[in-house]
PDB file of C-alpha atoms in Angstrom:
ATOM      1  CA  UNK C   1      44.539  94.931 178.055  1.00 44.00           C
ATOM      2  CA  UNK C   2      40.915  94.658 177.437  1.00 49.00           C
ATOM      3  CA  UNK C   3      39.773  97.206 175.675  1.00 50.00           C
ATOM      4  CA  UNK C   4      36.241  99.082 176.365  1.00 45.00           C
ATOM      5  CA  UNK C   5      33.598  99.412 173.767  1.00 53.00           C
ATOM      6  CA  UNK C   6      31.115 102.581 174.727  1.00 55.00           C
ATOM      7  CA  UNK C   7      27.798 102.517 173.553  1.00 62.00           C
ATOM      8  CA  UNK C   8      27.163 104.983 170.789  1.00 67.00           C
ATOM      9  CA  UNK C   9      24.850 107.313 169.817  1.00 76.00           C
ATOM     10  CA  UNK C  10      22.449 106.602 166.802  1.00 74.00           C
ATOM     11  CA  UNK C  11      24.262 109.851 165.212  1.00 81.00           C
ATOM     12  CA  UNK C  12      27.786 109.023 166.477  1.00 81.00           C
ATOM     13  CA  UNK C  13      26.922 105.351 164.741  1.00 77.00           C
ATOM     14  CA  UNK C  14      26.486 106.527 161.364  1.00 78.00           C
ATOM     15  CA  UNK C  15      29.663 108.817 161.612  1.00 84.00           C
ATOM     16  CA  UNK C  16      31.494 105.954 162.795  1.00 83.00           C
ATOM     17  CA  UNK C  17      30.257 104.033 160.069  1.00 82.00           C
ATOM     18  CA  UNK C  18      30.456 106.699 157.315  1.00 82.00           C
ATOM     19  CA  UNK C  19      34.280 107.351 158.651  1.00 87.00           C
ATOM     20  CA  UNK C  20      35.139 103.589 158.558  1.00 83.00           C
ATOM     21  CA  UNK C  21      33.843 103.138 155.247  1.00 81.00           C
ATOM     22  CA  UNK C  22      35.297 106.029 153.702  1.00 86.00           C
ATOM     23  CA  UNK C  23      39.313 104.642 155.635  1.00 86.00           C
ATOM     24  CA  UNK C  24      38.663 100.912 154.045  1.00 79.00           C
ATOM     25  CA  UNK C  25      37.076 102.355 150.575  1.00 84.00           C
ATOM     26  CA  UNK C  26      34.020 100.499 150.658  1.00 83.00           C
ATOM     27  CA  UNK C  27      31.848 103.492 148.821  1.00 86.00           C
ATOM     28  CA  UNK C  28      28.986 101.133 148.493  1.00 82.00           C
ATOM     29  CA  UNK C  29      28.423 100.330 151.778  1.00 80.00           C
ATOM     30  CA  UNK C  30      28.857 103.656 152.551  1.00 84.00           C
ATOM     31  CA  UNK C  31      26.567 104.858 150.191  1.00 85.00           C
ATOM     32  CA  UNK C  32      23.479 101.987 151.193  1.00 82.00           C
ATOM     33  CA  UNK C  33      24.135 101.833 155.175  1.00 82.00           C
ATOM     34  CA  UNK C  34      21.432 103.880 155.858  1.00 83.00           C
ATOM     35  CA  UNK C  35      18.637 102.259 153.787  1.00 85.00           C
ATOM     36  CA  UNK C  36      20.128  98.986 154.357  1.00 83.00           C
ATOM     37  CA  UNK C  37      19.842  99.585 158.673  1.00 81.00           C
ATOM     38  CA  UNK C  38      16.749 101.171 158.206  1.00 84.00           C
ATOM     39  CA  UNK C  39      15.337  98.190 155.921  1.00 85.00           C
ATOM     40  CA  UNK C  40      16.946  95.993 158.750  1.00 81.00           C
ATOM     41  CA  UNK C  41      14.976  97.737 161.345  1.00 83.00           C
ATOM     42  CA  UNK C  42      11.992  97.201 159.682  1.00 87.00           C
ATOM     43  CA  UNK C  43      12.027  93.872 158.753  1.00 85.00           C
ATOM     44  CA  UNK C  44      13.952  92.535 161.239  1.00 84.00           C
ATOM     45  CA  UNK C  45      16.830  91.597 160.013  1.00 82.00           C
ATOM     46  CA  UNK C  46      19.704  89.613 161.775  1.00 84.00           C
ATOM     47  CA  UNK C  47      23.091  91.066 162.593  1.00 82.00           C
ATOM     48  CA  UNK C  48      24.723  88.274 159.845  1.00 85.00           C
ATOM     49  CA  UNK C  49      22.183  88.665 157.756  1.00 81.00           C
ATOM     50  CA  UNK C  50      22.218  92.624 157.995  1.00 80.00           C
ATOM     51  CA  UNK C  51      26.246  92.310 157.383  1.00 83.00           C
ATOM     52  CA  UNK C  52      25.599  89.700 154.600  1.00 85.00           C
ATOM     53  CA  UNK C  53      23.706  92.242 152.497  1.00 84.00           C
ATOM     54  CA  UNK C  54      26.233  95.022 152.457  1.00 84.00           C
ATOM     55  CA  UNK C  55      29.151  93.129 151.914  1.00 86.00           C
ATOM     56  CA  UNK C  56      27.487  91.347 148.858  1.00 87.00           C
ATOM     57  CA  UNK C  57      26.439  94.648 147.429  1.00 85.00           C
ATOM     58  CA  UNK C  58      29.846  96.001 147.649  1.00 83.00           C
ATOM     59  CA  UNK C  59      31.351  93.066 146.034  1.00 85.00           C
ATOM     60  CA  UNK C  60      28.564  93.142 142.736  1.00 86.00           C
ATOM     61  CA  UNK C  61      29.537  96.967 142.438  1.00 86.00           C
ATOM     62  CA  UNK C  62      32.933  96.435 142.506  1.00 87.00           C
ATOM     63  CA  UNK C  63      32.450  93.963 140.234  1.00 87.00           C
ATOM     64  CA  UNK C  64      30.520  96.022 137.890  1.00 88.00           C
ATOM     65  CA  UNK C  65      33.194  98.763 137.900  1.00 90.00           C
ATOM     66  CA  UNK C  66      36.014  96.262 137.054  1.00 91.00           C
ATOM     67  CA  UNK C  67      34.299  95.170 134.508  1.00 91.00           C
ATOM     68  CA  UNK C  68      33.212  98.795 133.178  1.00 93.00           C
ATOM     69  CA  UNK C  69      36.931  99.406 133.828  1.00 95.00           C
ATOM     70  CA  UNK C  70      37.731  96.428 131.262  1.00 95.00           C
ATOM     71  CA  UNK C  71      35.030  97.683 128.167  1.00 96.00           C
ATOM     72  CA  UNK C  72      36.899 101.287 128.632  1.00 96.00           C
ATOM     73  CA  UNK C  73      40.415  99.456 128.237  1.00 95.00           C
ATOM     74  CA  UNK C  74      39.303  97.574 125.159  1.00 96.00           C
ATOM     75  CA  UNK C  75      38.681 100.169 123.467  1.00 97.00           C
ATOM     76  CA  UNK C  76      35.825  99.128 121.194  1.00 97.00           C
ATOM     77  CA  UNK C  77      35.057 101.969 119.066  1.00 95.00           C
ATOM     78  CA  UNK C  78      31.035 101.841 119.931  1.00 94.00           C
ATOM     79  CA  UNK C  79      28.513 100.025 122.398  1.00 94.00           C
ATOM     80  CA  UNK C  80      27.460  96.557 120.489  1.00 95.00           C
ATOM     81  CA  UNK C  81      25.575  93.734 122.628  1.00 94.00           C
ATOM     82  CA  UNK C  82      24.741  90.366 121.304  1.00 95.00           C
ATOM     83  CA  UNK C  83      21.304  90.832 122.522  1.00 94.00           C
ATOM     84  CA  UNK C  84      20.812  93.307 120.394  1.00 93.00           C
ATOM     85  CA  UNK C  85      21.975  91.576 117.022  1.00 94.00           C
ATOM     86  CA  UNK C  86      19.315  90.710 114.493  1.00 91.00           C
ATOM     87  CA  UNK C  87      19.760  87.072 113.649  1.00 92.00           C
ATOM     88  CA  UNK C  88      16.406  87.326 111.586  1.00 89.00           C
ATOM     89  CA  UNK C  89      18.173  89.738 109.452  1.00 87.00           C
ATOM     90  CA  UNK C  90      21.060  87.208 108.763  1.00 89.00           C
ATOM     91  CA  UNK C  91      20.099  83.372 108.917  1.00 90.00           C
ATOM     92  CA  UNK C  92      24.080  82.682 107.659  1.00 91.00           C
ATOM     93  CA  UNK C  93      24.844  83.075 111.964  1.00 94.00           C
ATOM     94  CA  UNK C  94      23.373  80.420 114.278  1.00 95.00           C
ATOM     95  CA  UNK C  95      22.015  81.737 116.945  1.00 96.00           C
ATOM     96  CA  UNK C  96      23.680  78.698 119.386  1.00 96.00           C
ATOM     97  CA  UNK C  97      26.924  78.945 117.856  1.00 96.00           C
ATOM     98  CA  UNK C  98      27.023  83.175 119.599  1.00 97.00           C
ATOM     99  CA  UNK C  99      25.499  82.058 122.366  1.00 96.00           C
ATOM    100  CA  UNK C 100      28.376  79.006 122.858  1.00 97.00           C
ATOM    101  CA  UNK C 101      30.760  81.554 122.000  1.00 97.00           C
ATOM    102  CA  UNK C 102      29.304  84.100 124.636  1.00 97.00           C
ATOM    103  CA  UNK C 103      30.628  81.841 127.367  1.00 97.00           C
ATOM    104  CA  UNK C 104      34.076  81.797 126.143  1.00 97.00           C
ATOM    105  CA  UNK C 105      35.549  78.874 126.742  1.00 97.00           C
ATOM    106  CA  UNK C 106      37.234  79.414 123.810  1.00 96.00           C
ATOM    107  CA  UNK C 107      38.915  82.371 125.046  1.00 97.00           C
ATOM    108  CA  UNK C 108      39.829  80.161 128.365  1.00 95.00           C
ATOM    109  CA  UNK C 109      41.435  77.441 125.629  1.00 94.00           C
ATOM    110  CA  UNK C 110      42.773  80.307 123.362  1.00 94.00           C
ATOM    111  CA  UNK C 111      41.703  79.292 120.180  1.00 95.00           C
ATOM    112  CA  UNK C 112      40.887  81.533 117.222  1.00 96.00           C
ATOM    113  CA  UNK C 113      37.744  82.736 116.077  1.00 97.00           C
ATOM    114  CA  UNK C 114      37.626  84.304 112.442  1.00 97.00           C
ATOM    115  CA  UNK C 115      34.502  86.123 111.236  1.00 97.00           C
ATOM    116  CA  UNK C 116      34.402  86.323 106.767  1.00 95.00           C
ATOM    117  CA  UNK C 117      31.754  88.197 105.413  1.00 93.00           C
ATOM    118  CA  UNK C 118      30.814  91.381 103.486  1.00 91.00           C
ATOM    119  CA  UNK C 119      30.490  94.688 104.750  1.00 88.00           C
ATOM    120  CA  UNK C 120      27.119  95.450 106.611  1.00 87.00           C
ATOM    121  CA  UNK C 121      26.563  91.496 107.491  1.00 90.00           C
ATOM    122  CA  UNK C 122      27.145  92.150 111.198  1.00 92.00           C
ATOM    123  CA  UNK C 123      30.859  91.124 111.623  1.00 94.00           C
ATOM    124  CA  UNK C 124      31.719  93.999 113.706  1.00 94.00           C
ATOM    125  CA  UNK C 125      29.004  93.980 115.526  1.00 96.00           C
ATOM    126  CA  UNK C 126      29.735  90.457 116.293  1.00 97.00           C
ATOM    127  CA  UNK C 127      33.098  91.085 117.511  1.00 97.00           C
ATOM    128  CA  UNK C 128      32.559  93.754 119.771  1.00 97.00           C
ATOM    129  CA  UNK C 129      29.610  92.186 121.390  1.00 97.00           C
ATOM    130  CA  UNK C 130      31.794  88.716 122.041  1.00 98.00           C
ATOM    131  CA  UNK C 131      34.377  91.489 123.015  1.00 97.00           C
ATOM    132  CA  UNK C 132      31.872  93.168 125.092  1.00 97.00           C
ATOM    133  CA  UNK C 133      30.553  89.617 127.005  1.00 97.00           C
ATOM    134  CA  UNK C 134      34.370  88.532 127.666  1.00 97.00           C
ATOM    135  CA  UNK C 135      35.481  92.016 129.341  1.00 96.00           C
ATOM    136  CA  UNK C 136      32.110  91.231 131.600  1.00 95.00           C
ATOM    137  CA  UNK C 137      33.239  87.674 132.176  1.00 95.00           C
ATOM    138  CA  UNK C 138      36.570  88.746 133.553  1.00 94.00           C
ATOM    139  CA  UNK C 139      38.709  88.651 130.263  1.00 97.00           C
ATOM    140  CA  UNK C 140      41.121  90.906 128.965  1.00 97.00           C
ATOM    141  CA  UNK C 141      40.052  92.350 125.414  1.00 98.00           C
ATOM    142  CA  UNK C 142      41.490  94.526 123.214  1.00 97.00           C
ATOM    143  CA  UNK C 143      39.802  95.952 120.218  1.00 98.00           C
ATOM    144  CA  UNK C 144      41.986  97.361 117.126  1.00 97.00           C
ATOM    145  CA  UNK C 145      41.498  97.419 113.527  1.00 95.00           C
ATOM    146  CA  UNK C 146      44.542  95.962 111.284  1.00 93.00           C
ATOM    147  CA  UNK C 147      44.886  99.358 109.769  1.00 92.00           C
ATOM    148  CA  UNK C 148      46.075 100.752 113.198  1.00 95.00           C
ATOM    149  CA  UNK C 149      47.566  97.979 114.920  1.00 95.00           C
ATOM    150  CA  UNK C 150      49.889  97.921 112.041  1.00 94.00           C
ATOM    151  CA  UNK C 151      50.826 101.566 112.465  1.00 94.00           C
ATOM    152  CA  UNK C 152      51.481 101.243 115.890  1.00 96.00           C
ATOM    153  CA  UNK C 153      54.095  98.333 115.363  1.00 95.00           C
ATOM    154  CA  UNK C 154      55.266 100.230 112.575  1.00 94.00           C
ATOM    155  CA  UNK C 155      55.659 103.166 114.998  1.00 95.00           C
ATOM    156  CA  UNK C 156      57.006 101.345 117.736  1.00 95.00           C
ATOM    157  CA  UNK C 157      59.909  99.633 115.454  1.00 95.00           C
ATOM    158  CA  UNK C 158      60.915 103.172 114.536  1.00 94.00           C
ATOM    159  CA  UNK C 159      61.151 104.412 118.342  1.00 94.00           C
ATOM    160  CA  UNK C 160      62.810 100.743 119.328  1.00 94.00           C
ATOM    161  CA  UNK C 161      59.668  99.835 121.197  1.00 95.00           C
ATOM    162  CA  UNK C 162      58.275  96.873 119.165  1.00 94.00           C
ATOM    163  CA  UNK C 163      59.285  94.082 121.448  1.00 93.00           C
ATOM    164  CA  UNK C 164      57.041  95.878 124.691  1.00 94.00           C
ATOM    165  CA  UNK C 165      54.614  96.834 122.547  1.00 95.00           C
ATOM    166  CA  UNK C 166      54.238  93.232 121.400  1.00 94.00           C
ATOM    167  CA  UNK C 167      54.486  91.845 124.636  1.00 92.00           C
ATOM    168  CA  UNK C 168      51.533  93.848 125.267  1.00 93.00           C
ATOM    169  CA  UNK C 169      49.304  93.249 122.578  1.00 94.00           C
ATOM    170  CA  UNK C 170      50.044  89.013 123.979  1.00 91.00           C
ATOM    171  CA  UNK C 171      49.389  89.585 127.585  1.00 91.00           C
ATOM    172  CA  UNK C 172      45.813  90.257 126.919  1.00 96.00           C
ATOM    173  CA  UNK C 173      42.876  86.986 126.939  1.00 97.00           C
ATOM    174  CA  UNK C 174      41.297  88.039 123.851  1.00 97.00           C
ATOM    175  CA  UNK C 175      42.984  90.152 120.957  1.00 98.00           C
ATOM    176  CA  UNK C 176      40.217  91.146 118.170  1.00 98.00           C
ATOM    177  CA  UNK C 177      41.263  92.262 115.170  1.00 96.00           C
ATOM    178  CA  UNK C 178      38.926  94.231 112.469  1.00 96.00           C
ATOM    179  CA  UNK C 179      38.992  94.976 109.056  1.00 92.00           C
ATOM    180  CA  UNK C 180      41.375  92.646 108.079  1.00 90.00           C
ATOM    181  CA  UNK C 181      41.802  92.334 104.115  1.00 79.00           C
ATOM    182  CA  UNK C 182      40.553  95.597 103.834  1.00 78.00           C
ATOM    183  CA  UNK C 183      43.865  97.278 103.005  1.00 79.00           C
ATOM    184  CA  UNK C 184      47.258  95.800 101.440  1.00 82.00           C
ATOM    185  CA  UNK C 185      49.976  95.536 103.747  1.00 85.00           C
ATOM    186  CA  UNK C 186      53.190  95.789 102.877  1.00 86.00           C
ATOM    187  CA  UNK C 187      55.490  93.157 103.823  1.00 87.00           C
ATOM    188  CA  UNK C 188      57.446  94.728 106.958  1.00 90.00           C
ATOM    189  CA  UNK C 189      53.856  95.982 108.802  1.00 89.00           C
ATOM    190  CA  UNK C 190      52.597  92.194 107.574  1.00 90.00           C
ATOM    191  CA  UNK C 191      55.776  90.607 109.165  1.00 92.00           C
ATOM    192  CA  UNK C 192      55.123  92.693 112.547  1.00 93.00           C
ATOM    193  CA  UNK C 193      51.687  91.474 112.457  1.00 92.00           C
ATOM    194  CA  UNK C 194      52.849  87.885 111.936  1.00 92.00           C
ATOM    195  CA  UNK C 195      54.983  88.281 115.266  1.00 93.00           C
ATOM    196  CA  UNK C 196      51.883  89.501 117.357  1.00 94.00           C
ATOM    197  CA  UNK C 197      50.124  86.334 116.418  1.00 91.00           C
ATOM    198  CA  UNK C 198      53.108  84.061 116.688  1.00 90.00           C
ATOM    199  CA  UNK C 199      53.087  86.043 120.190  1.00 88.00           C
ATOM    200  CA  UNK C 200      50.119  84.316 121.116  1.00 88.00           C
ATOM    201  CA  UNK C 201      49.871  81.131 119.180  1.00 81.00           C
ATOM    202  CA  UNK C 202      47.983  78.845 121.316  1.00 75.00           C
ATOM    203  CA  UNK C 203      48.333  80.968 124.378  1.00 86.00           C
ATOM    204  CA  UNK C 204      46.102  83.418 124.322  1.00 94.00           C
ATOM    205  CA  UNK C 205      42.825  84.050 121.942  1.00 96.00           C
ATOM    206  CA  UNK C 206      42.674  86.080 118.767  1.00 96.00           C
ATOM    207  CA  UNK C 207      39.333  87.058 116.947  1.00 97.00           C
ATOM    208  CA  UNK C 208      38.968  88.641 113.575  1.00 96.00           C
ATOM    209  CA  UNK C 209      37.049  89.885 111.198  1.00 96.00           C
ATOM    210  CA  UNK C 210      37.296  90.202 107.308  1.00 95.00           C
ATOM    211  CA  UNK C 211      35.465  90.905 104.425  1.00 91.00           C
ATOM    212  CA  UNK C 212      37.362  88.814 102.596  1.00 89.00           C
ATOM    213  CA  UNK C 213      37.706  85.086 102.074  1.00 89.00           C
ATOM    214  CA  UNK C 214      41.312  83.170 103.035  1.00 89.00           C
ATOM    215  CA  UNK C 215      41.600  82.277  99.526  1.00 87.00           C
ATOM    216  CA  UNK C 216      41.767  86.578  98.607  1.00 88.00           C
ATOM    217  CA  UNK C 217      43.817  87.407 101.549  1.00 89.00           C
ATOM    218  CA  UNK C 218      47.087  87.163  99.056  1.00 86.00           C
ATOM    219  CA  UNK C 219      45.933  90.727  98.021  1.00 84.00           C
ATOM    220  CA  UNK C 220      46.797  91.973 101.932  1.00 86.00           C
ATOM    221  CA  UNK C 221      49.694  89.509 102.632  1.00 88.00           C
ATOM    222  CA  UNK C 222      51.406  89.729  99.153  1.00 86.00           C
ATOM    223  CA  UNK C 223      54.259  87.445 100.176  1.00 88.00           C
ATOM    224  CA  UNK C 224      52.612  83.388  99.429  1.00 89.00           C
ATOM    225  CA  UNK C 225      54.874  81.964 102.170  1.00 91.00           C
ATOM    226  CA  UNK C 226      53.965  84.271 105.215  1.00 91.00           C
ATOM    227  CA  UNK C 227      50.061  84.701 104.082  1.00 91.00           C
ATOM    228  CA  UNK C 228      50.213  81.118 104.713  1.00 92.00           C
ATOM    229  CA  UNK C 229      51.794  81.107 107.205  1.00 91.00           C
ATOM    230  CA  UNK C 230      49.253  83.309 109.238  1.00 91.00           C
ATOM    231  CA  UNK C 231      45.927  81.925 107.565  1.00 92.00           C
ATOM    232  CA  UNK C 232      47.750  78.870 109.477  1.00 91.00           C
ATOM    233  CA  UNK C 233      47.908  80.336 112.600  1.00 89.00           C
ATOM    234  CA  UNK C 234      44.453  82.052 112.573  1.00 92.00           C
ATOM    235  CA  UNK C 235      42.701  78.803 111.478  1.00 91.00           C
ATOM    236  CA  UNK C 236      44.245  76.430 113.921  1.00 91.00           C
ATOM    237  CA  UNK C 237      41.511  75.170 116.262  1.00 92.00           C
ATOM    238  CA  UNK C 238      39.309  78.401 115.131  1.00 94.00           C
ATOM    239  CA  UNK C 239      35.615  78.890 114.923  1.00 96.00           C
ATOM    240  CA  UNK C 240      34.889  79.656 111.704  1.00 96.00           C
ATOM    241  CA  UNK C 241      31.319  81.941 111.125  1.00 96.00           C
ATOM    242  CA  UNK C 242      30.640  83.421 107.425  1.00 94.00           C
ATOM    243  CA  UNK C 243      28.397  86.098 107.792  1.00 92.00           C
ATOM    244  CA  UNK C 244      27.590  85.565 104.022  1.00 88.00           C
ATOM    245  CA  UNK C 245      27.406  88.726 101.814  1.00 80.00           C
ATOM    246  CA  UNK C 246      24.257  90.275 101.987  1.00 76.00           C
ATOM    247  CA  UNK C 247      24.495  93.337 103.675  1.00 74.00           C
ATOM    248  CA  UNK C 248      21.604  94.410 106.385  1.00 65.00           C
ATOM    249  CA  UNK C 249      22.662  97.907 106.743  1.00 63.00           C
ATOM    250  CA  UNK C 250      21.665  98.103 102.822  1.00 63.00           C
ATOM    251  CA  UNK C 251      18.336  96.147 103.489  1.00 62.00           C
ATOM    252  CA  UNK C 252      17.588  98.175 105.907  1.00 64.00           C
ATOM    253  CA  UNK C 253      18.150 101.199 103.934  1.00 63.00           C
ATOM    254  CA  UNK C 254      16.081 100.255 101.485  1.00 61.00           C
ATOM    255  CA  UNK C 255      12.907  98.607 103.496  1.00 61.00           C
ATOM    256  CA  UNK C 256      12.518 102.247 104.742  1.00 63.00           C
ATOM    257  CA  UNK C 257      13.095 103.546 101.535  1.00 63.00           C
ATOM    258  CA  UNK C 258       9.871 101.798 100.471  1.00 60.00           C
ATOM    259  CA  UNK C 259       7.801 103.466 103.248  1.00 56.00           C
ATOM    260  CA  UNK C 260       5.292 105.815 101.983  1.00 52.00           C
ATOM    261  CA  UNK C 261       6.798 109.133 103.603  1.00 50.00           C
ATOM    262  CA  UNK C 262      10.106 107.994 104.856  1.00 47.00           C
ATOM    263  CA  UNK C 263      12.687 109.399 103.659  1.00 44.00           C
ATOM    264  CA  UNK C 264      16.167 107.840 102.443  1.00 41.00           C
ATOM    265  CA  UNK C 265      18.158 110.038 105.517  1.00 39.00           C
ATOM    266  CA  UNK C 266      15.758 108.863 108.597  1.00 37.00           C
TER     267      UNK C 266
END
């Protein structure tokens, strides 16, 4: 049977197309139709080239929302962008070695990254932004501090839970760790972190950041054997970046300190 297209009105058209959109979920096109015929009207558009630019509209916002779906399931704990870090303030981090990083290959190889430096030299913000550029790229991050990864292995042991809650924690690309050697571990929530990373030893990435040096990470990991044992398996094939130890939130402190009329608060 052949079936029979009637012509439509200009007002039954944009229902149609409204009602169609709204049936396949395409909110984009749905949302641009009318500027985009009206545009096409105008400058006379062809019917490929008219289709051409909603459909590629529609695929860059879904795009953007999947990746805006991936920052929100990393869970960073604050917005931090590459572009915005001051490598003027800290000449210990080469600008080319972020910017190599910020195409993560080494997320698509898994290696390590590991990030050593005192507090305020830009570690986090480091992390998060790499975090922040992977999630964009496609990647699957997820942000935690030691503190509370351990508790939540610690918690999920008690309910019986560790080995999906594990799993999880490998599945995703890029697993970032902060503030690691800020607090001593005892050695059952250091031996469930040791499993996470044997998880995804040379599988899937890991980045962390420290504010201590390898050599003082005995004072977390007080058993010699398995604080070796996971230097080992953070260092493997790891980029190494020392953010050095002068701290840029406190130089920044005091530069406006030295204003005339600033005060210490602003």
């Amino acid at each position: 049977m052949t079936a029979v297209h009637h012509a439509l009105t200009a007002q039954a058209s944009d229902a149609a197309i409204d009602t169609a959109c709204r049936m396949l979920r395409l909110p984009t096109m749905r949302a641009q139709a009318a500027d985009t015929i009206a545009r096409a009207e105008r400058e006379g558009l062809s019917y490929a080239g008219f289709l051409a630019e909603l459909l590629m509209a529609e695929c860059e916002d879904r795009d953007r929302r999947r990746a805006e779906r991936r920052i929100r399931a990393a869970h960073f704990p604050r917005e931090k962008s590459l572009r915005d870090f001051d490598y003027s303030a800290n000449p210990n981090v080469n600008p080319a070695v972020i910017h190599n990083l910020a195409t993560c290959d080494w997320i698509t190889k898994g290696h390590p990254l590991c990030l050593i430096g005192d507090s305020g030299t830009g570690k986090s913000h480091l992390l998060i932004g790499l975090g922040t550029s992977a999630a964009m790229a496609g990647y699957r991050v997820r942000y935690t501090t030691a503190a509370s990864l351990v508790n939540e292995l610690v918690e999920a042991a008690d309910d019986k839970q560790l080995g999906k809650t594990i799993a999880r924690y490998g599945r995703v690309d890029l697993l970032e760790i902060d503030e690691l050697g800020y607090l001593e571990l005892d050695r059952r929530g250091a031996e469930m972190l040791f499993q996470v990373l044997t998880e995804r030893e040379e599988k899937n990435s890991i980045a962390i950041a420290s504010n201590e040096a390898f050599t003082g990470w005995s004072k977390t990991f007080t058993d010699p054997r398995l604080c070796a044992a996971i230097v080992d398996r953070l260092t493997f094939n790891a980029t190494l970046i020392e953010t050095g130890t002068e701290s840029y939130r406190l130089a920044r402190t005091k530069a406006r300190r030295g204003k005339p009329g600033t005060h210490p608060s602003q």
